Amino acid sequence: MTPLLFHKYHGLGNDYLVCHHSVAARLSNEQIRILCHPHYGIGSDGLLIDSGDNINPTLRIINPDGSEAEKSGNGLRIYARYLFDIGRVGHLPFLVHTAGGDVQCRVDEDKHQVRVDMGRANFNPAALPALIDLPEALNYPLALAEETLSVSLVSMGNPHCVVPVTRLDLAQVHRLGPQIENHPLFPKRTNVQLVEVIDRQTLRIGIWERGAGFTLASGSSSCAAASVMRKLNRVDDNVSVQMPGGQLQISFSGDFHVRMRGPVHKIASLTLDEDCFIGGEEALRQGGKH
């Protein structure tokens, strides 16, 4: 039987496990939850599944709760570096197929830096989807249980709700993130970013990821936050996005066409012992958290 081989990478502390689709086919959603758990499994912010052939790289992204994401900026950078490491691609640009659309990637001469063309930011709420009958939802009043926030919505191939703040407080990310992620306006839930504008070239953000919770960094969240602030004319075409895990460089061209550049580092290649599923299943059933 094929061993359960995984490769672990991180982009600014946002870590993912990568495996071939033949390995993923042997895993249930519950086993993926265990796999991603930091104590009962290997620990990860998600699972990246290499689903294509040698000619057509195809990426599936599974969140730690077992749900599937359409696109991930950090996930794409990590997958690109993985393809480079196993010799499937070189330094020339190449396409990756995702559920959120085809994406062009390129590994720099310094293999620790990867560029991703994330496509055009879409400000139509229907693209997230969000149950708002407007062509755009910028500075939209979002009613929560105890307060109403001014938010802006954007799709990067996956859904984002951007909340401008005067000063970023990560405790607020933990408090507001789950309320917004699961708000009835978002039938497929949403990613959440709290954003502080430092100047016209710099943003500071805190991230609550759909299906994963608080995370140190996110590529698509960086693109979403920068896109909204560019749309509101609060930043210029080249933006540094600072996160607890580090910073990404975001640039714009044309009609909100977004490109991202940032680091990727390999942690390990390892073979999972199936005994972890026996040890973890009961613990998660009794309420063990990711």
XYZ file of N, CA, C and O in Angstrom, residues 120-126 132-140 151-154 231-232 255-256:
96
model
N -8.398 39.044 -10.995
C -9.077 40.312 -10.722
C -9.942 40.214 -9.477
O -10.693 39.261 -9.298
N -9.818 41.211 -8.623
C -10.704 41.297 -7.454
C -12.124 41.589 -7.934
O -12.336 42.453 -8.787
N -13.100 40.859 -7.395
C -14.502 41.004 -7.807
C -15.294 41.547 -6.621
O -15.424 40.893 -5.588
N -15.853 42.749 -6.779
C -16.547 43.419 -5.679
C -18.054 43.172 -5.692
O -18.777 43.747 -4.873
N -18.534 42.321 -6.591
C -19.960 42.000 -6.629
C -20.285 41.010 -5.516
O -19.722 39.916 -5.466
N -21.203 41.351 -4.596
C -21.513 40.439 -3.483
C -21.931 39.042 -3.932
O -21.670 38.061 -3.230
N -22.566 38.937 -5.096
C -23.006 37.630 -5.577
C -21.831 36.679 -5.805
O -21.990 35.461 -5.781
N -26.780 40.062 -0.630
C -26.918 41.512 -0.714
C -27.200 41.865 -2.160
O -26.385 41.570 -3.043
N -28.328 42.464 -2.423
C -28.748 42.765 -3.795
C -28.243 44.137 -4.210
O -29.001 45.090 -4.389
N -26.909 44.224 -4.356
C -26.256 45.457 -4.777
C -25.112 45.086 -5.723
O -24.559 43.985 -5.624
N -24.728 45.994 -6.640
C -23.586 45.683 -7.509
C -22.268 45.621 -6.744
O -21.344 44.904 -7.130
N -22.162 46.379 -5.653
C -20.987 46.358 -4.787
C -21.444 46.568 -3.354
O -22.500 47.180 -3.118
N -20.676 46.068 -2.410
C -20.979 46.291 -0.992
C -19.725 46.864 -0.335
O -18.905 46.141 0.240
N -19.554 48.177 -0.468
C -18.439 48.897 0.139
C -18.990 49.760 1.262
O -20.019 50.426 1.102
N -18.315 49.739 2.413
C -18.801 50.451 3.607
C -20.246 50.055 3.914
O -21.099 50.891 4.211
N -20.489 48.761 3.855
C -21.834 48.227 4.056
C -22.080 48.007 5.548
O -21.204 47.484 6.257
N -18.402 47.320 6.694
C -17.554 46.313 6.061
C -17.586 46.480 4.553
O -18.488 47.121 3.999
N -16.605 45.884 3.889
C -16.565 45.849 2.427
C -16.299 44.422 1.980
O -15.470 43.724 2.575
N -17.003 43.997 0.928
C -16.933 42.615 0.472
C -16.170 42.519 -0.846
O -16.300 43.385 -1.716
N -15.407 41.436 -0.986
C -14.670 41.201 -2.226
C -14.415 39.704 -2.360
O -14.238 38.995 -1.371
N -9.613 50.152 -3.700
C -10.920 50.569 -4.215
C -11.415 51.828 -3.500
O -12.021 52.713 -4.108
N -11.139 51.918 -2.204
C -11.545 53.080 -1.410
C -10.525 54.220 -1.490
O -10.672 55.232 -0.795
N -7.627 46.652 -14.275
C -8.885 46.722 -13.546
C -8.825 45.828 -12.298
O -9.418 44.759 -12.253
N -8.087 46.303 -11.274
C -7.933 45.582 -10.008
C -7.397 44.163 -10.214
O -7.837 43.229 -9.553
